[in-house]
Amino acid sequence: MAKKSTKEVNLENSLEKLEGIVSELESGKLGLDDSLKLFEEGVDLYKNCRNVLVKAEKKIKILSEDLKEEGFES
């Protein structure tokens, strides 16, 4: 298996952090400045997760096409 770059986003960890941020924001216990900082962090995490999922989807599509070309259609 290929070694992951230290910059590569770990989807599971990012989703866990994002869930924590949502919980904190929903609690209503934060001030406006803290809420905005957390919201911004959440948006960044969302974008990173989305990018990981888009790349995975493209890879699956390519692999599926390769299988079809080899005669392994589902």
MMTF fields as JSON, N, C-alpha, C and O atoms, coordinates in Angstrom:
{
  "mmtfVersion": "1.0.0",
  "mmtfProducer": "UNKNOWN",
  "numBonds": 295,
  "numAtoms": 296,
  "numGroups": 74,
  "numChains": 1,
  "numModels": 1,
  "chainsPerModel": [1],
  "groupsPerChain": [74],
  "chainIdList": ["A"],
  "bondAtomList": [4, 2, 8, 6, 12, 10, 16, 14, 20, 18, 24, 22, 28, 26, 32, 30, 36, 34, 40, 38, 44, 42, 48, 46, 52, 50, 56, 54, 60, 58, 64, 62, 68, 66, 72, 70, 76, 74, 80, 78, 84, 82, 88, 86, 92, 90, 96, 94, 100, 98, 104, 102, 108, 106, 112, 110, 116, 114, 120, 118, 124, 122, 128, 126, 132, 130, 136, 134, 140, 138, 144, 142, 148, 146, 152, 150, 156, 154, 160, 158, 164, 162, 168, 166, 172, 170, 176, 174, 180, 178, 184, 182, 188, 186, 192, 190, 196, 194, 200, 198, 204, 202, 208, 206, 212, 210, 216, 214, 220, 218, 224, 222, 228, 226, 232, 230, 236, 234, 240, 238, 244, 242, 248, 246, 252, 250, 256, 254, 260, 258, 264, 262, 268, 266, 272, 270, 276, 274, 280, 278, 284, 282, 288, 286, 292, 290],
  "bondOrderList": [1, 1, 1, 1, 1, 1, 1, 1, 1, 1, 1, 1, 1, 1, 1, 1, 1, 1, 1, 1, 1, 1, 1, 1, 1, 1, 1, 1, 1, 1, 1, 1, 1, 1, 1, 1, 1, 1, 1, 1, 1, 1, 1, 1, 1, 1, 1, 1, 1, 1, 1, 1, 1, 1, 1, 1, 1, 1, 1, 1, 1, 1, 1, 1, 1, 1, 1, 1, 1, 1, 1, 1, 1],
  "groupList": [{"groupName": "MET", "atomNameList": ["N", "CA", "C", "O"], "elementList": ["N", "C", "C", "O"], "formalChargeList": [0, 0, 0, 0], "bondAtomList": [1, 0, 2, 1, 3, 2], "bondOrderList": [1, 1, 2], "singleLetterCode": "M", "chemCompType": "L-PEPTIDE LINKING"}, {"groupName": "ALA", "atomNameList": ["N", "CA", "C", "O"], "elementList": ["N", "C", "C", "O"], "formalChargeList": [0, 0, 0, 0], "bondAtomList": [1, 0, 2, 1, 3, 2], "bondOrderList": [1, 1, 2], "singleLetterCode": "A", "chemCompType": "L-PEPTIDE LINKING"}, {"groupName": "LYS", "atomNameList": ["N", "CA", "C", "O"], "elementList": ["N", "C", "C", "O"], "formalChargeList": [0, 0, 0, 0], "bondAtomList": [1, 0, 2, 1, 3, 2], "bondOrderList": [1, 1, 2], "singleLetterCode": "K", "chemCompType": "L-PEPTIDE LINKING"}, {"groupName": "SER", "atomNameList": ["N", "CA", "C", "O"], "elementList": ["N", "C", "C", "O"], "formalChargeList": [0, 0, 0, 0], "bondAtomList": [1, 0, 2, 1, 3, 2], "bondOrderList": [1, 1, 2], "singleLetterCode": "S", "chemCompType": "L-PEPTIDE LINKING"}, {"groupName": "THR", "atomNameList": ["N", "CA", "C", "O"], "elementList": ["N", "C", "C", "O"], "formalChargeList": [0, 0, 0, 0], "bondAtomList": [1, 0, 2, 1, 3, 2], "bondOrderList": [1, 1, 2], "singleLetterCode": "T", "chemCompType": "L-PEPTIDE LINKING"}, {"groupName": "GLU", "atomNameList": ["N", "CA", "C", "O"], "elementList": ["N", "C", "C", "O"], "formalChargeList": [0, 0, 0, 0], "bondAtomList": [1, 0, 2, 1, 3, 2], "bondOrderList": [1, 1, 2], "singleLetterCode": "E", "chemCompType": "L-PEPTIDE LINKING"}, {"groupName": "VAL", "atomNameList": ["N", "CA", "C", "O"], "elementList": ["N", "C", "C", "O"], "formalChargeList": [0, 0, 0, 0], "bondAtomList": [1, 0, 2, 1, 3, 2], "bondOrderList": [1, 1, 2], "singleLetterCode": "V", "chemCompType": "L-PEPTIDE LINKING"}, {"groupName": "ASN", "atomNameList": ["N", "CA", "C", "O"], "elementList": ["N", "C", "C", "O"], "formalChargeList": [0, 0, 0, 0], "bondAtomList": [1, 0, 2, 1, 3, 2], "bondOrderList": [1, 1, 2], "singleLetterCode": "N", "chemCompType": "L-PEPTIDE LINKING"}, {"groupName": "LEU", "atomNameList": ["N", "CA", "C", "O"], "elementList": ["N", "C", "C", "O"], "formalChargeList": [0, 0, 0, 0], "bondAtomList": [1, 0, 2, 1, 3, 2], "bondOrderList": [1, 1, 2], "singleLetterCode": "L", "chemCompType": "L-PEPTIDE LINKING"}, {"groupName": "GLY", "atomNameList": ["N", "CA", "C", "O"], "elementList": ["N", "C", "C", "O"], "formalChargeList": [0, 0, 0, 0], "bondAtomList": [1, 0, 2, 1, 3, 2], "bondOrderList": [1, 1, 2], "singleLetterCode": "G", "chemCompType": "PEPTIDE LINKING"}, {"groupName": "ILE", "atomNameList": ["N", "CA", "C", "O"], "elementList": ["N", "C", "C", "O"], "formalChargeList": [0, 0, 0, 0], "bondAtomList": [1, 0, 2, 1, 3, 2], "bondOrderList": [1, 1, 2], "singleLetterCode": "I", "chemCompType": "L-PEPTIDE LINKING"}, {"groupName": "ASP", "atomNameList": ["N", "CA", "C", "O"], "elementList": ["N", "C", "C", "O"], "formalChargeList": [0, 0, 0, 0], "bondAtomList": [1, 0, 2, 1, 3, 2], "bondOrderList": [1, 1, 2], "singleLetterCode": "D", "chemCompType": "L-PEPTIDE LINKING"}, {"groupName": "PHE", "atomNameList": ["N", "CA", "C", "O"], "elementList": ["N", "C", "C", "O"], "formalChargeList": [0, 0, 0, 0], "bondAtomList": [1, 0, 2, 1, 3, 2], "bondOrderList": [1, 1, 2], "singleLetterCode": "F", "chemCompType": "L-PEPTIDE LINKING"}, {"groupName": "TYR", "atomNameList": ["N", "CA", "C", "O"], "elementList": ["N", "C", "C", "O"], "formalChargeList": [0, 0, 0, 0], "bondAtomList": [1, 0, 2, 1, 3, 2], "bondOrderList": [1, 1, 2], "singleLetterCode": "Y", "chemCompType": "L-PEPTIDE LINKING"}, {"groupName": "CYS", "atomNameList": ["N", "CA", "C", "O"], "elementList": ["N", "C", "C", "O"], "formalChargeList": [0, 0, 0, 0], "bondAtomList": [1, 0, 2, 1, 3, 2], "bondOrderList": [1, 1, 2], "singleLetterCode": "C", "chemCompType": "L-PEPTIDE LINKING"}, {"groupName": "ARG", "atomNameList": ["N", "CA", "C", "O"], "elementList": ["N", "C", "C", "O"], "formalChargeList": [0, 0, 0, 0], "bondAtomList": [1, 0, 2, 1, 3, 2], "bondOrderList": [1, 1, 2], "singleLetterCode": "R", "chemCompType": "L-PEPTIDE LINKING"}],
  "groupTypeList": [0, 1, 2, 2, 3, 4, 2, 5, 6, 7, 8, 5, 7, 3, 8, 5, 2, 8, 5, 9, 10, 6, 3, 5, 8, 5, 3, 9, 2, 8, 9, 8, 11, 11, 3, 8, 2, 8, 12, 5, 5, 9, 6, 11, 8, 13, 2, 7, 14, 15, 7, 6, 8, 6, 2, 1, 5, 2, 2, 10, 2, 10, 8, 3, 5, 11, 8, 2, 5, 5, 9, 12, 5, 3],
  "groupIdList": [1, 2, 3, 4, 5, 6, 7, 8, 9, 10, 11, 12, 13, 14, 15, 16, 17, 18, 19, 20, 21, 22, 23, 24, 25, 26, 27, 28, 29, 30, 31, 32, 33, 34, 35, 36, 37, 38, 39, 40, 41, 42, 43, 44, 45, 46, 47, 48, 49, 50, 51, 52, 53, 54, 55, 56, 57, 58, 59, 60, 61, 62, 63, 64, 65, 66, 67, 68, 69, 70, 71, 72, 73, 74],
  "secStructList": [7, 7, 7, 7, 7, 6, 6, 1, 7, 7, 2, 2, 2, 2, 2, 2, 2, 2, 2, 2, 2, 2, 2, 2, 2, 2, 2, 6, 7, 1, 7, 2, 2, 2, 2, 2, 2, 2, 2, 2, 2, 2, 2, 2, 2, 2, 2, 2, 2, 2, 2, 2, 2, 2, 2, 2, 2, 2, 2, 2, 2, 2, 2, 2, 2, 2, 2, 2, 2, 6, 6, 7, 7, 7],
  "xCoordList": [0.854, 0.0, 0.897, 1.95, 0.484, 1.283, 1.326, 0.346, 2.487, 2.66, 1.911, 1.976, 1.206, 0.444, 1.339, 2.224, 1.101, 1.798, 1.299, 0.142, 2.172, 1.747, 0.697, -0.061, 0.641, -0.356, -1.695, -2.71, -1.7, -2.92, -3.961, -3.652, -5.174, -6.263, -6.738, -7.003, -6.845, -7.426, -8.922, -9.356, -9.692, -11.126, -11.821, -12.628, -11.507, -12.183, -11.89, -12.798, -10.62, -10.266, -10.913, -11.387, -10.926, -11.53, -13.026, -13.565, -13.691, -15.127, -15.409, -16.379, -14.545, -14.704, -14.538, -15.316, -13.532, -13.324, -14.506, -14.96, -14.996, -16.132, -17.374, -18.11, -17.608, -18.743, -18.595, -19.575, -17.373, -17.123, -17.408, -17.985, -17.0, -17.247, -18.739, -19.224, -19.46, -20.914, -21.555, -22.428, -21.125, -21.678, -21.404, -22.286, -20.173, -19.836, -20.669, -21.169, -20.809, -21.588, -23.058, -23.703, -23.58, -24.99, -25.247, -26.383, -24.211, -24.395, -24.827, -25.496, -24.442, -24.806, -24.01, -24.356, -22.948, -22.17, -20.988, -20.291, -20.762, -19.612, -20.015, -21.152, -19.059, -19.272, -19.159, -18.815, -19.449, -19.453, -18.078, -17.965, -17.024, -15.68, -15.267, -14.759, -15.48, -15.132, -15.977, -15.481, -17.239, -18.123, -17.654, -17.652, -17.26, -16.783, -15.493, -15.325, -14.59, -13.344, -13.631, -13.065, -14.51, -14.864, -15.585, -15.35, -16.458, -17.187, -16.209, -16.333, -15.237, -14.236, -13.432, -13.168, -13.051, -12.329, -13.201, -12.718, -14.472, -15.401, -15.543, -15.605, -15.595, -15.69, -14.44, -14.535, -13.276, -12.028, -12.021, -11.629, -12.455, -12.524, -13.495, -13.209, -14.636, -15.623, -15.022, -15.169, -14.342, -13.736, -12.704, -12.649, -11.894, -10.882, -11.528, -11.09, -12.565, -13.274, -13.902, -13.835, -14.493, -15.133, -14.103, -14.369, -12.93, -11.874, -11.427, -11.216, -11.284, -10.891, -11.942, -11.605, -13.21, -14.288, -14.383, -14.651, -14.169, -14.197, -13.063, -13.264, -11.875, -10.742, -11.033, -10.728, -11.621, -11.949, -12.983, -12.883, -13.961, -14.998, -14.397, -14.753, -13.491, -12.841, -12.019, -12.024, -11.314, -10.498, -11.374, -11.032, -12.493, -13.416, -13.971, -14.105, -14.295, -14.827, -13.796, -14.137, -12.537, -11.471, -11.281, -11.167, -11.247, -11.071, -12.248, -12.061, -13.443, -14.624, -14.575, -14.93, -14.136, -14.0, -12.949, -13.125, -11.851, -10.807, -11.378, -11.065, -12.211, -12.822, -13.741, -13.766, -14.491, -15.383, -14.591, -14.985, -13.453, -12.611, -12.027, -11.753, -11.843, -11.303, -12.4, -12.106, -13.645, -14.745, -15.368, -16.091, -15.102, -15.672, -16.83, -16.856, -17.769, -18.913, -19.814, -19.989, -20.387, -21.29, -22.716, -23.612],
  "yCoordList": [-1.179, 0.0, 1.237, 1.242, 2.281, 3.496, 4.257, 4.315, 4.837, 5.626, 6.953, 7.602, 7.346, 8.588, 9.773, 9.696, 10.846, 12.094, 12.664, 12.463, 13.374, 13.971, 15.045, 15.372, 15.603, 16.626, 16.025, 16.722, 14.725, 14.083, 14.089, 13.831, 14.383, 14.474, 13.082, 12.255, 12.822, 11.581, 11.838, 12.575, 11.228, 11.484, 11.208, 12.013, 10.083, 9.712, 10.702, 11.099, 11.104, 12.072, 13.427, 14.094, 13.821, 15.103, 15.111, 16.101, 14.008, 13.922, 13.961, 14.573, 13.298, 13.309, 14.729, 15.164, 15.444, 16.833, 17.703, 18.552, 17.481, 18.257, 18.018, 18.959, 16.782, 16.478, 17.182, 17.671, 17.231, 17.936, 19.42, 20.029, 19.997, 21.416, 21.695, 22.664, 20.85, 21.035, 20.969, 21.775, 20.013, 19.885, 21.142, 21.639, 21.65, 22.867, 24.057, 24.835, 24.186, 25.31, 25.189, 26.186, 23.969, 23.766, 23.965, 24.212, 23.861, 23.997, 25.413, 25.613, 26.39, 27.769, 28.399, 29.483, 27.735, 28.22, 29.095, 29.639, 29.231, 30.004, 31.427, 31.697, 32.319, 33.686, 33.771, 32.794, 34.935, 35.132, 34.881, 34.173, 35.453, 35.282, 33.813, 33.333, 33.109, 31.685, 30.874, 29.947, 31.226, 30.536, 30.732, 29.787, 31.949, 32.225, 31.46, 30.932, 31.408, 30.662, 29.178, 28.554, 28.625, 27.218, 26.96, 25.948, 27.873, 27.726, 27.719, 26.906, 28.628, 28.696, 27.389, 26.869, 26.872, 25.599, 24.477, 23.61, 24.508, 23.501, 23.561, 22.524, 24.758, 24.917, 24.351, 23.671, 24.633, 24.092, 22.565, 21.909, 22.004, 20.55, 19.957, 18.931, 20.605, 20.146, 20.129, 19.154, 21.218, 21.302, 20.197, 19.575, 19.958, 18.907, 17.532, 16.715, 17.278, 16.002, 15.832, 14.759, 16.878, 16.842, 16.521, 15.724, 17.139, 16.872, 15.414, 14.795, 14.869, 13.469, 12.559, 11.608, 12.858, 12.032, 12.144, 11.15, 13.331, 13.518, 12.724, 12.076, 12.776, 12.009, 10.51, 9.777, 10.065, 8.638, 8.222, 7.146, 9.072, 8.777, 8.662, 7.762, 9.57, 9.516, 8.243, 7.613, 7.87, 6.664, 5.421, 4.525, 5.368, 4.238, 4.158, 3.071, 5.315, 5.343, 4.798, 4.017, 5.214, 4.738, 3.233, 2.509, 2.766, 1.335, 0.519, -0.579, 1.054, 0.366, 0.258, -0.773, 1.323, 1.309, 0.287, -0.417, 0.207, -0.781, -2.194, -3.048, -2.439, -3.761, -4.081, -5.21, -3.085, -3.3, -3.665, -4.534, -2.972, -3.25, -4.662, -5.272, -5.168, -6.509, -7.579, -8.771, -7.162, -8.115, -8.492, -9.485, -7.721, -8.009, -7.072, -6.434, -6.995, -6.105, -6.677, -7.89, -5.755, -6.214, -6.334, -6.705],
  "zCoordList": [0.0, 0.0, 0.0, 0.637, -0.709, -0.827, 0.489, 1.232, 0.754, 1.969, 1.827, 0.783, 2.877, 2.852, 3.163, 4.016, 2.473, 2.74, 4.06, 4.43, 4.769, 6.035, 5.807, 6.721, 4.587, 4.28, 3.863, 3.84, 3.532, 3.078, 4.194, 5.357, 3.818, 4.773, 5.151, 4.279, 6.437, 6.914, 7.059, 7.944, 6.187, 6.129, 7.456, 7.922, 8.053, 9.291, 10.412, 11.142, 10.554, 11.594, 11.327, 12.247, 10.068, 9.712, 9.994, 10.488, 9.681, 9.954, 11.45, 11.899, 12.212, 13.669, 14.215, 15.064, 13.733, 14.158, 13.752, 14.518, 12.539, 12.042, 12.899, 13.197, 13.292, 14.172, 15.518, 16.08, 16.029, 17.285, 17.164, 18.065, 16.043, 15.814, 15.745, 16.329, 15.035, 14.924, 16.306, 16.628, 17.119, 18.475, 19.299, 19.998, 19.21, 19.963, 19.503, 20.316, 18.188, 17.663, 18.059, 18.385, 18.03, 18.39, 19.875, 20.278, 20.687, 22.132, 22.511, 23.525, 21.696, 21.982, 23.114, 23.583, 23.561, 24.699, 24.286, 25.143, 22.99, 22.521, 22.162, 21.777, 22.299, 21.855, 20.346, 19.68, 19.82, 18.375, 17.771, 16.77, 18.365, 17.813, 17.781, 16.768, 18.87, 18.92, 17.942, 17.302, 17.835, 16.896, 15.458, 14.669, 15.121, 13.769, 13.458, 12.359, 14.433, 14.234, 14.013, 13.115, 14.838, 14.679, 13.368, 12.708, 12.997, 11.736, 10.567, 9.651, 10.602, 9.547, 9.481, 8.397, 10.639, 10.691, 10.117, 9.389, 10.451, 9.94, 8.43, 7.77, 7.883, 6.432, 5.758, 4.736, 6.329, 5.781, 5.836, 4.871, 6.958, 7.076, 6.056, 5.439, 5.887, 4.908, 3.507, 2.771, 3.145, 1.811, 1.613, 0.552, 2.626, 2.53, 2.391, 1.581, 3.181, 3.097, 1.711, 1.111, 1.233, -0.093, -1.171, -2.07, -1.08, -2.056, -2.011, -3.054, -0.817, -0.67, -1.306, -2.011, -1.052, -1.602, -3.121, -3.796, -3.663, -5.116, -5.767, -6.794, -5.167, -5.697, -5.643, -6.583, -4.542, -4.404, -5.448, -6.038, -5.666, -6.653, -8.052, -8.813, -8.387, -9.696, -9.847, -10.904, -8.782, -8.823, -9.0, -9.771, -8.29, -8.41, -9.827, -10.388, -10.404, -11.763, -12.754, -13.642, -12.598, -13.479, -13.323, -14.312, -12.073, -11.831, -12.369, -12.895, -12.234, -12.745, -14.268, -14.838, -14.913, -16.367, -16.788, -17.782, -16.026, -16.31, -16.22, -17.051, -15.217, -15.077, -16.249, -16.738, -16.695, -17.828, -19.076, -19.853, -19.251, -20.407, -20.35, -21.383, -19.144, -18.969, -19.023, -18.936, -19.166, -19.256, -17.921, -17.84, -16.876, -15.551, -15.238, -14.185, -16.143, -15.92, -14.848, -14.726, -14.065, -12.991, -13.499, -12.741]
}
